[in-house]
Tab-separated table of C-alpha atoms and ligand atoms in Angstrom:
chain	number	residue	atom	x	y	z
A	171	MET	CA	-20.312	0.002	-1.083
A	172	THR	CA	-17.075	1.937	-2.049
A	173	ARG	CA	-14.234	-0.326	-2.880
A	174	LEU	CA	-10.838	0.717	-1.443
A	175	VAL	CA	-7.405	-0.599	-1.688
A	176	ILE	CA	-5.112	0.178	1.311
A	177	LYS	CA	-1.510	-0.266	0.925
A	178	VAL	CA	0.789	-0.351	3.922
A	179	GLY	CA	4.516	-0.401	3.555
A	180	SER	CA	7.056	-2.200	5.633
A	181	HIS	CA	8.459	1.187	7.108
A	182	VAL	CA	5.062	1.585	8.712
A	183	LEU	CA	4.505	-1.980	9.719
A	184	THR	CA	7.950	-2.726	11.267
A	185	GLU	CA	10.140	-0.912	13.777
A	186	ASN	CA	13.707	-1.909	14.645
A	187	GLY	CA	13.220	-4.973	12.610
A	188	VAL	CA	10.094	-6.218	14.428
A	189	ILE	CA	6.413	-5.739	13.663
A	190	ALA	CA	5.053	-2.563	15.145
A	191	THR	CA	2.191	-4.091	17.002
A	192	THR	CA	0.526	-0.810	18.028
A	193	ARG	CA	0.601	0.387	14.307
A	194	MET	CA	-0.790	-2.831	12.922
A	195	MET	CA	-3.662	-2.874	15.463
A	196	ALA	CA	-4.485	0.737	14.511
A	197	LEU	CA	-4.469	-0.238	10.952
A	198	VAL	CA	-6.845	-3.165	11.566
A	199	GLU	CA	-9.106	-1.004	13.676
A	200	LEU	CA	-9.245	1.544	10.920
A	201	ILE	CA	-10.288	-1.229	8.339
A	202	ALA	CA	-12.984	-2.515	10.850
A	203	GLU	CA	-14.219	1.047	11.181
A	204	LEU	CA	-14.287	1.701	7.459
A	205	LYS	CA	-16.358	-1.607	6.890
A	206	GLU	CA	-18.995	0.053	9.364
A	207	HIS	CA	-18.981	3.063	6.957
A	208	HIS	CA	-19.848	1.114	3.840
A	209	TYR	CA	-16.411	0.607	2.442
A	210	ASP	CA	-15.168	-2.610	1.151
A	211	VAL	CA	-11.462	-2.913	1.833
A	212	ILE	CA	-8.616	-4.809	0.143
A	213	LEU	CA	-5.299	-4.583	2.115
A	214	VAL	CA	-1.985	-4.751	0.418
A	215	SER	CA	0.572	-5.487	3.031
A	216	SER	CA	4.315	-5.723	2.944
A	217	GLY	CA	6.337	-6.929	5.863
A	218	ALA	CA	6.969	-10.591	5.246
A	219	VAL	CA	10.746	-10.423	4.872
A	220	SER	CA	11.048	-8.328	8.174
A	221	VAL	CA	8.771	-10.796	10.099
A	222	GLY	CA	10.949	-13.622	8.837
A	223	TYR	CA	14.139	-11.898	10.016
A	224	THR	CA	12.833	-11.750	13.583
A	225	GLN	CA	12.861	-15.560	13.376
A	226	LEU	CA	16.069	-16.264	11.664
A	227	ALA	CA	18.689	-13.575	11.153
A	228	LEU	CA	19.874	-14.162	7.647
A	229	ASP	CA	21.824	-11.634	5.614
A	230	ARG	CA	19.063	-9.730	3.813
A	231	SER	CA	21.283	-8.438	0.969
A	232	ILE	CA	21.384	-11.831	-0.601
A	233	MET	CA	18.457	-12.572	-2.784
A	234	ALA	CA	17.922	-16.185	-1.756
A	235	ASN	CA	17.984	-15.272	1.823
A	236	LYS	CA	15.459	-12.688	1.346
A	237	GLN	CA	13.214	-15.113	-0.387
A	238	ALA	CA	13.588	-17.687	2.272
A	239	LEU	CA	12.848	-14.827	4.882
A	240	ALA	CA	9.597	-14.074	2.999
A	241	ALA	CA	8.540	-17.741	3.168
A	242	ILE	CA	9.142	-17.862	6.911
A	243	GLY	CA	7.594	-14.419	7.593
A	244	GLN	CA	4.375	-14.469	5.406
A	245	PRO	CA	2.387	-17.070	7.376
A	246	LEU	CA	3.544	-15.257	10.612
A	247	LEU	CA	2.440	-11.949	9.318
A	248	LEU	CA	-0.935	-13.341	8.354
A	249	SER	CA	-1.471	-15.057	11.753
A	250	MET	CA	-0.823	-11.661	13.307
A	251	TYR	CA	-3.510	-10.126	11.198
A	252	GLN	CA	-5.817	-12.892	11.879
A	253	GLU	CA	-5.422	-12.416	15.532
A	254	HIS	CA	-6.162	-8.661	15.297
A	255	PHE	CA	-9.005	-8.851	12.943
A	256	SER	CA	-10.724	-11.662	15.059
A	257	ARG	CA	-11.087	-9.001	17.807
A	258	PHE	CA	-13.522	-7.272	15.376
A	259	ASN	CA	-15.209	-10.480	14.493
A	260	LEU	CA	-13.579	-10.226	10.986
A	261	LEU	CA	-12.082	-12.908	8.937
A	262	CYS	CA	-8.997	-12.072	6.745
A	263	SER	CA	-7.512	-13.993	3.829
A	264	GLN	CA	-4.247	-14.350	1.983
A	265	ILE	CA	-3.574	-13.764	-1.615
A	266	LEU	CA	-0.196	-13.898	-3.020
A	267	PHE	CA	0.599	-12.612	-6.497
A	268	ARG	CA	3.288	-12.937	-8.964
A	269	ALA	CA	3.711	-9.552	-10.858
A	270	ASP	CA	2.916	-11.126	-13.999
A	271	VAL	CA	-0.591	-12.217	-12.905
A	272	PHE	CA	-1.625	-8.929	-14.552
A	273	ASP	CA	-0.354	-9.920	-18.034
A	274	SER	CA	-3.044	-12.670	-18.176
A	275	LYS	CA	-6.746	-11.730	-18.580
A	276	LYS	CA	-7.635	-15.321	-17.346
A	277	HIS	CA	-5.696	-14.893	-14.151
A	278	ILE	CA	-7.036	-11.434	-13.421
A	279	GLU	CA	-10.673	-12.792	-13.974
A	280	HIS	CA	-10.051	-15.806	-11.603
A	281	ALA	CA	-8.381	-13.449	-8.933
A	282	ARG	CA	-11.237	-10.995	-9.339
A	283	ASN	CA	-13.901	-13.614	-8.850
A	284	ALA	CA	-12.197	-14.890	-5.712
A	285	ILE	CA	-11.892	-11.349	-4.333
A	286	ASP	CA	-15.399	-10.494	-5.174
A	287	THR	CA	-16.511	-13.654	-3.298
A	288	LEU	CA	-14.389	-12.755	-0.237
A	289	LEU	CA	-15.762	-9.175	-0.054
A	290	GLU	CA	-19.281	-10.432	-0.503
A	291	HIS	CA	-18.825	-12.574	2.651
A	292	ASN	CA	-17.294	-9.789	4.568
A	293	VAL	CA	-13.827	-11.126	4.582
A	294	VAL	CA	-10.720	-8.852	4.206
A	295	PRO	CA	-8.510	-9.881	1.262
A	296	ILE	CA	-4.838	-9.248	2.233
A	297	ILE	CA	-2.508	-9.212	-0.762
A	298	ASN	CA	1.126	-9.491	-1.083
A	299	GLU	CA	3.687	-10.154	-3.708
A	300	ASN	CA	4.822	-13.777	-3.560
A	301	ASP	CA	8.368	-12.711	-2.750
A	302	THR	CA	9.724	-16.250	-2.701
A	303	VAL	CA	9.177	-16.642	-6.332
A	304	SER	CA	9.320	-13.075	-7.426
A	305	ILE	CA	12.294	-10.733	-8.269
A	306	GLU	CA	10.180	-7.516	-8.762
A	307	GLU	CA	9.844	-6.453	-4.955
A	308	LEU	CA	13.274	-4.963	-5.173
A	309	THR	CA	12.425	-2.776	-8.067
A	310	PHE	CA	8.747	-2.215	-7.728
A	311	GLY	CA	9.172	-0.113	-4.683
A	312	ASP	CA	7.723	-1.978	-1.813
A	313	ASN	CA	4.406	-2.932	-3.389
A	314	ASP	CA	3.326	0.694	-4.654
A	315	LYS	CA	2.948	-0.502	-8.056
A	316	LEU	CA	1.358	-3.840	-7.173
A	317	SER	CA	-1.240	-2.018	-5.170
A	318	ALA	CA	-1.996	0.350	-8.041
A	319	HIS	CA	-2.720	-2.606	-10.355
A	320	VAL	CA	-4.737	-4.292	-7.610
A	321	ALA	CA	-6.948	-1.015	-7.348
A	322	TYR	CA	-7.340	-0.947	-11.245
A	323	HIS	CA	-7.898	-4.575	-11.931
A	324	PHE	CA	-10.173	-5.250	-9.030
A	325	ASP	CA	-12.452	-2.241	-9.413
A	326	ALA	CA	-11.552	-0.224	-6.559
A	327	GLU	CA	-12.311	3.661	-6.820
A	328	LEU	CA	-9.280	4.782	-4.736
A	329	LEU	CA	-5.936	3.473	-3.582
A	330	VAL	CA	-4.792	4.637	-0.107
A	331	ILE	CA	-1.095	4.552	0.394
A	332	LEU	CA	-0.109	4.777	4.110
A	333	SER	CA	3.499	5.796	4.179
A	334	ASP	CA	6.190	7.022	6.450
A	335	ILE	CA	5.607	10.309	4.938
A	336	ASP	CA	2.263	12.170	5.529
A	337	ALA	CA	1.876	13.717	2.094
A	338	PHE	CA	3.614	14.522	-1.305
A	339	TYR	CA	5.553	17.767	-1.005
A	340	ASP	CA	7.118	20.072	-3.544
A	341	LYS	CA	10.601	18.699	-2.394
A	342	ASP	CA	11.682	16.018	0.115
A	343	PRO	CA	10.417	17.404	3.476
A	344	ASN	CA	13.075	15.289	5.331
A	345	LYS	CA	15.729	17.426	3.769
A	346	HIS	CA	14.094	20.741	3.268
A	347	ASP	CA	12.330	22.599	6.063
A	348	ASP	CA	10.567	24.867	3.599
A	349	ALA	CA	8.959	21.973	1.702
A	350	LYS	CA	5.226	22.625	1.127
A	351	ARG	CA	2.544	19.945	1.074
A	352	ARG	CA	0.609	19.663	-2.134
A	353	ALA	CA	-3.038	18.875	-1.157
A	354	ILE	CA	-4.261	17.959	-4.606
A	355	VAL	CA	-2.265	16.850	-7.619
A	356	ASN	CA	-3.974	16.655	-11.004
A	357	VAL	CA	-1.078	15.977	-13.236
A	358	ILE	CA	2.271	14.407	-12.661
A	359	GLN	CA	5.103	16.003	-14.674
A	360	GLU	CA	7.443	13.868	-16.694
A	361	ASP	CA	10.447	14.913	-14.946
A	362	GLU	CA	9.054	14.124	-11.572
A	363	LEU	CA	8.432	10.542	-12.804
A	364	ASN	CA	11.894	10.236	-14.322
A	365	ALA	CA	13.763	11.744	-11.395
A	366	ASP	CA	16.738	9.584	-10.277
A	367	HIS	CA	16.487	8.029	-6.833
A	368	THR	CA	19.806	9.570	-5.741
A	369	PRO	CA	20.489	11.021	-2.380
A	370	ASN	CA	21.615	14.466	-3.835
A	371	ASN	CA	18.491	14.802	-6.031
A	372	GLU	CA	16.550	17.285	-4.131
A	373	PHE	CA	13.175	16.111	-5.471
A	374	ALA	CA	13.275	12.502	-5.552
A	375	THR	CA	14.609	10.225	-2.895
A	376	GLY	CA	13.159	7.374	-0.973
A	377	GLY	CA	10.123	5.620	-2.369
A	378	ILE	CA	8.289	8.672	-3.578
A	379	VAL	CA	8.861	8.131	-7.228
A	380	THR	CA	7.240	4.732	-7.055
A	381	LYS	CA	4.235	6.294	-5.272
A	382	LEU	CA	4.062	8.981	-8.178
A	383	GLU	CA	4.169	6.154	-10.727
A	384	ALA	CA	1.244	4.352	-8.983
A	385	ALA	CA	-0.578	7.699	-8.905
A	386	ASP	CA	0.175	8.508	-12.558
A	387	PHE	CA	-0.958	4.969	-13.568
A	388	LEU	CA	-4.262	5.385	-11.622
A	389	MET	CA	-5.035	8.905	-12.863
A	390	ARG	CA	-4.571	7.683	-16.436
A	391	HIS	CA	-7.189	5.021	-15.594
A	392	GLU	CA	-9.829	7.498	-14.040
A	393	ARG	CA	-8.894	6.344	-10.455
A	394	LYS	CA	-7.748	8.236	-7.562
A	395	MET	CA	-4.928	7.811	-4.962
A	396	PHE	CA	-4.591	9.190	-1.589
A	397	LEU	CA	-1.164	9.365	0.123
A	398	ALA	CA	-1.190	9.861	3.959
A	399	SER	CA	0.715	8.950	7.086
A	400	GLY	CA	0.573	5.340	8.303
A	401	PHE	CA	2.050	6.480	11.707
A	402	ASN	CA	-1.030	8.629	12.471
A	403	LEU	CA	-4.288	7.677	10.881
A	404	ASP	CA	-6.035	10.868	11.839
A	405	ASP	CA	-5.696	12.311	8.145
A	406	VAL	CA	-6.876	9.240	6.513
A	407	LYS	CA	-9.971	8.796	8.911
A	408	SER	CA	-10.936	12.366	8.305
A	409	PHE	CA	-10.774	12.002	4.526
A	410	LEU	CA	-12.541	8.700	4.355
A	411	ILE	CA	-14.958	8.895	7.203
A	412	ASP	CA	-15.642	12.554	7.773
A	413	ASN	CA	-15.108	13.619	4.213
A	414	LYS	CA	-12.647	16.366	5.318
A	415	HIS	CA	-9.306	16.730	3.566
A	416	LYS	CA	-7.070	17.960	6.391
A	417	GLY	CA	-3.739	16.438	5.611
A	418	GLY	CA	-2.451	14.075	2.950
A	419	THR	CA	-2.291	14.325	-0.838
A	420	LEU	CA	-5.111	13.572	-3.226
A	421	PHE	CA	-4.107	12.602	-6.714
A	422	GLN	CA	-7.136	13.012	-8.925
A	423	SER	CA	-7.046	13.810	-12.748
B	54	ADP	P1	7.057	3.696	2.470
B	54	ADP	O1	8.080	2.869	3.168
B	54	ADP	O2	6.111	4.295	3.288
B	54	ADP	O3	6.523	3.220	1.324
B	54	ADP	P2	9.311	5.491	1.365
B	54	ADP	O4	10.166	5.709	2.662
B	54	ADP	O5	9.795	4.393	0.516
B	54	ADP	O6	7.809	5.086	1.946
B	54	ADP	O7	9.090	6.789	0.565
B	54	ADP	C1	8.741	8.030	1.338
B	54	ADP	C2	9.961	8.930	1.441
B	54	ADP	O8	10.218	9.802	0.219
B	54	ADP	C3	9.825	10.011	2.430
B	54	ADP	O9	10.157	9.589	3.768
B	54	ADP	C4	10.577	11.206	1.974
B	54	ADP	O10	11.823	11.286	2.675
B	54	ADP	C5	10.881	10.826	0.585
B	54	ADP	N1	10.569	11.997	-0.416
B	54	ADP	C6	11.462	12.401	-1.393
B	54	ADP	N2	10.918	13.265	-1.996
B	54	ADP	C7	9.623	13.596	-1.393
B	54	ADP	C8	8.552	14.529	-1.701
B	54	ADP	N3	8.641	15.443	-2.729
B	54	ADP	N4	7.473	14.448	-0.984
B	54	ADP	C9	7.309	13.561	0.086
B	54	ADP	N5	8.398	12.572	0.306
B	54	ADP	C10	9.418	12.610	-0.379
């Protein structure tokens, strides 16, 4: 079995403030298919705050409101996953982490034992940050860093990030028509990691820097990361199931 972590961000999972059901179903179907191809999959899923907002329209710019929305949305998010996974006769499970779980060997060990047990019984672990008691989600970039730590500490060979962008480019493709896809990245330059998240910085806007940080962390720990589109899963399917690298970026040292 090859152990994978798949991370899906809230831009992929939600549309106009509600869960993008078709995309969620496609993701669940992909995971079911991967399990048929001898992959063990751990899912890291954002989306709790957005789902909470569909039930109670609190002002999301206020931290306490965001955390309340996460508390409302997380169980609903999981019940949607449960419903979709049940169509494939798969059980799923919820694990909520505070970012400091990775500071303690004991916590990591307990979490690893639970995850190993779930995977042994063919249950899909679905991990999210415990937004109600954390402050990191705002700075950690929509779970990119969390998913890198999950991949490293829970022995996955590869982290797959399903994003609103289909690959890493030499500059922001949403602003530059001549941006070129980088198929394979072996090293991430210091200036790429330190680039400011400002709108007029031609290289780094959006959440790409947190993805590069995740990739850098994994490459330094002899792991790989694959960045591909979460809107269209063809590239990730080709890569994982047919062993063909058509689109997406592979980060590998
Ligand atoms: P997600 O919500 O899927 O986690 P983000 O929207 O936070 O992803 O980050 C991806 C965005 O980063 C892209 O939509 C793109 O506009 C921007 N971006 C900036 N620079 C680059 C680059 N060099 N390559 C790819 N995307 C980039």
